[in-house]
XYZ file of C-alpha atoms in Angstrom:
215
model
C 48.097 26.963 14.876
C 44.758 26.162 13.173
C 41.922 28.600 13.589
C 39.239 27.698 16.097
C 36.121 26.123 14.650
C 32.816 27.908 14.867
C 29.794 26.310 16.526
C 28.277 25.363 13.151
C 31.547 23.918 11.863
C 31.924 21.665 14.892
C 28.678 19.868 13.993
C 29.326 19.497 10.240
C 29.163 15.806 9.326
C 27.749 14.877 12.738
C 24.237 13.846 13.682
C 22.132 16.534 15.280
C 22.067 15.885 19.027
C 18.613 15.207 20.528
C 16.892 18.288 21.893
C 14.896 16.517 24.588
C 15.723 13.825 27.113
C 14.036 10.704 28.351
C 10.507 9.627 27.496
C 9.581 12.546 25.253
C 12.635 12.050 23.016
C 11.977 8.295 22.925
C 8.425 9.019 21.742
C 9.660 11.444 19.062
C 12.194 8.880 17.852
C 9.540 6.162 17.583
C 7.037 8.419 15.809
C 9.664 9.522 13.287
C 9.988 5.892 12.183
C 6.394 5.899 10.896
C 5.916 6.232 7.106
C 5.567 9.837 6.015
C 6.399 11.242 9.461
C 9.552 13.349 9.588
C 11.325 14.650 12.705
C 9.314 17.891 12.850
C 5.976 16.105 12.399
C 7.009 13.540 15.018
C 7.772 16.344 17.449
C 4.383 18.007 16.847
C 2.548 14.707 17.346
C 4.531 13.959 20.498
C 3.662 17.314 22.058
C 0.024 16.910 21.029
C -0.063 13.565 22.839
C 1.702 15.095 25.824
C -1.041 17.716 26.150
C -3.923 15.286 25.449
C -6.273 14.034 28.148
C -5.483 10.694 29.752
C -8.785 9.355 28.378
C -7.742 10.175 24.817
C -4.387 8.471 25.321
C -6.095 5.391 26.736
C -8.381 5.163 23.693
C -5.384 5.438 21.369
C -3.481 2.795 23.317
C -6.498 0.479 23.262
C -6.903 0.943 19.510
C -3.221 0.125 18.901
C -3.396 -2.976 21.091
C -6.605 -4.115 19.365
C -4.999 -3.826 15.930
C -2.114 -6.061 16.971
C -4.255 -8.660 18.743
C -7.414 -8.808 16.603
C -6.508 -7.972 13.012
C -5.299 -10.786 10.764
C -5.422 -11.675 7.064
C -8.421 -13.162 5.265
C -7.786 -16.838 4.550
C -9.052 -16.472 0.979
C -7.900 -13.112 -0.379
C -5.344 -11.806 2.129
C -7.322 -8.668 2.960
C -7.273 -7.376 6.535
C -9.944 -8.975 8.685
C -10.897 -9.774 12.273
C -12.276 -13.192 11.336
C -11.281 -16.033 9.034
C -12.890 -14.205 6.082
C -13.014 -10.496 5.341
C -16.308 -8.672 4.812
C -15.863 -8.647 1.023
C -15.322 -12.401 0.733
C -18.352 -12.953 2.973
C -20.586 -10.676 0.899
C -22.745 -12.883 -1.340
C -23.696 -9.865 -3.454
C -20.184 -9.590 -4.901
C -19.489 -10.803 -8.430
C -17.511 -14.011 -7.878
C -16.515 -14.406 -11.521
C -13.967 -11.555 -11.317
C -10.905 -11.182 -9.077
C -8.948 -7.939 -8.841
C -5.298 -8.442 -7.841
C -3.700 -5.680 -5.748
C -0.371 -5.328 -3.984
C -1.538 -4.279 -0.524
C -4.774 -4.311 1.459
C -4.995 -0.505 1.452
C -5.299 -0.618 -2.348
C -8.693 -2.265 -1.905
C -10.055 0.812 -0.145
C -8.909 3.040 -2.998
C -10.784 0.886 -5.525
C -13.869 0.526 -3.349
C -14.206 4.313 -3.102
C -14.786 4.459 -6.864
C -17.940 2.275 -6.612
C -16.959 1.007 -10.082
C -16.010 -2.547 -9.127
C -18.125 -5.215 -7.418
C -15.985 -8.324 -7.765
C -13.608 -10.040 -5.361
C -9.985 -9.228 -4.532
C -6.652 -10.927 -4.022
C -3.858 -9.232 -2.060
C -0.347 -10.236 -3.124
C 1.374 -8.710 -0.116
C 3.829 -6.719 -2.242
C 5.412 -6.703 -5.686
C 8.302 -8.497 -7.350
C 11.459 -6.598 -6.437
C 14.756 -8.481 -6.960
C 16.742 -5.612 -5.416
C 14.980 -6.265 -2.108
C 15.005 -10.030 -2.484
C 11.262 -10.270 -3.199
C 10.379 -12.859 -5.825
C 7.152 -14.615 -6.825
C 7.563 -17.150 -4.010
C 7.362 -14.354 -1.415
C 3.982 -13.199 -2.744
C 0.521 -14.796 -2.506
C 0.583 -15.969 -6.111
C 0.044 -19.658 -5.384
C -3.043 -18.706 -3.396
C -4.369 -16.815 -6.411
C -3.831 -19.764 -8.734
C -5.618 -22.093 -6.312
C -8.700 -19.852 -6.515
C -8.880 -20.381 -10.283
C -8.988 -24.171 -10.329
C -12.775 -24.609 -10.193
C -13.380 -22.547 -13.366
C -15.784 -20.071 -11.749
C -13.480 -17.069 -12.317
C -13.707 -15.704 -15.856
C -11.437 -12.657 -15.503
C -8.534 -11.513 -13.354
C -7.981 -7.751 -13.216
C -4.354 -6.880 -12.491
C -4.231 -3.654 -10.459
C -0.604 -3.501 -9.349
C 1.069 -0.123 -8.967
C 2.171 1.715 -12.163
C 5.894 1.551 -11.378
C 8.786 -0.740 -12.314
C 7.986 -3.324 -9.630
C 4.264 -3.221 -10.348
C 4.814 -3.627 -14.083
C 7.165 -6.565 -13.520
C 4.580 -8.203 -11.272
C 1.808 -7.596 -13.794
C 3.868 -9.135 -16.590
C 4.641 -12.206 -14.489
C 0.989 -12.629 -13.492
C -0.171 -12.273 -17.096
C 2.120 -15.140 -18.126
C 0.957 -17.309 -15.232
C -2.713 -16.666 -15.999
C -2.164 -17.425 -19.671
C -0.765 -20.840 -18.708
C -3.967 -21.678 -16.801
C -6.229 -20.225 -19.536
C -7.783 -17.482 -17.410
C -8.290 -14.120 -19.197
C -6.371 -11.261 -17.606
C -6.790 -7.510 -17.920
C -4.713 -4.578 -16.686
C -6.078 -1.331 -15.319
C -5.777 1.421 -17.928
C -3.048 3.958 -17.287
C -3.274 7.514 -18.565
C -3.660 11.179 -17.766
C -5.340 12.154 -14.480
C -8.460 14.322 -14.576
C -7.480 17.940 -14.016
C -3.846 17.327 -14.957
C -1.752 19.276 -17.465
C 0.035 17.645 -20.401
C 3.246 19.583 -19.719
C 3.593 17.917 -16.308
C 2.890 14.343 -17.476
C 5.850 11.962 -17.539
C 6.737 10.076 -20.714
C 5.421 6.717 -19.534
C 2.024 8.092 -18.486
C 1.643 10.084 -21.691
C 2.679 7.073 -23.788
C 0.135 4.858 -22.050
C -2.537 7.500 -22.612
C -1.887 7.348 -26.355
C -1.930 3.537 -26.329
C -5.257 3.490 -24.504
C -6.970 6.213 -26.530
C -10.534 5.558 -27.724
C -12.975 7.150 -30.130
C -15.359 9.801 -28.833
């Protein structure tokens, strides 16, 4: 006769049963689906919301509803906007001879915080990723090319992510821009300020050597 299983052994290979029932567990489950939010963080957020004032919950609910009903994509660059054009495309002070191409709208905020760029943007909506079925036709590449037809743009800065998908997208864009005779540049990749050489990966360190300059 086989030995009886312990409590831990009975649950090996099985999903952990939910601790709570009803609405609170439903909220935890939904929160855990958010990017970067694990089960423990979802539980903490859920209990924070449970203890919050009704007024705070109403403000949060209103903000979520407003995002879904008001926010859309800029007709020109694809940035997030609440009108046909985003604030950057409407700003006449921006340098309209340069377009910086990014993967997602949140990348624009990262660049804007540097105060080092004053041109326009173009959001692709992702990167080329054959494993996920994302090719050039699924990105806003045709929209980018249509912005270059009048000859006013003299440079396109490619600022896709420094990973396999981002590099593949950058290479594809560079070829497309070469065919329409528009100069393209790629953001320099190298060592971060405050970083240590021993922790740098081979690709980053190699790019740092390629982009070295005299001092």
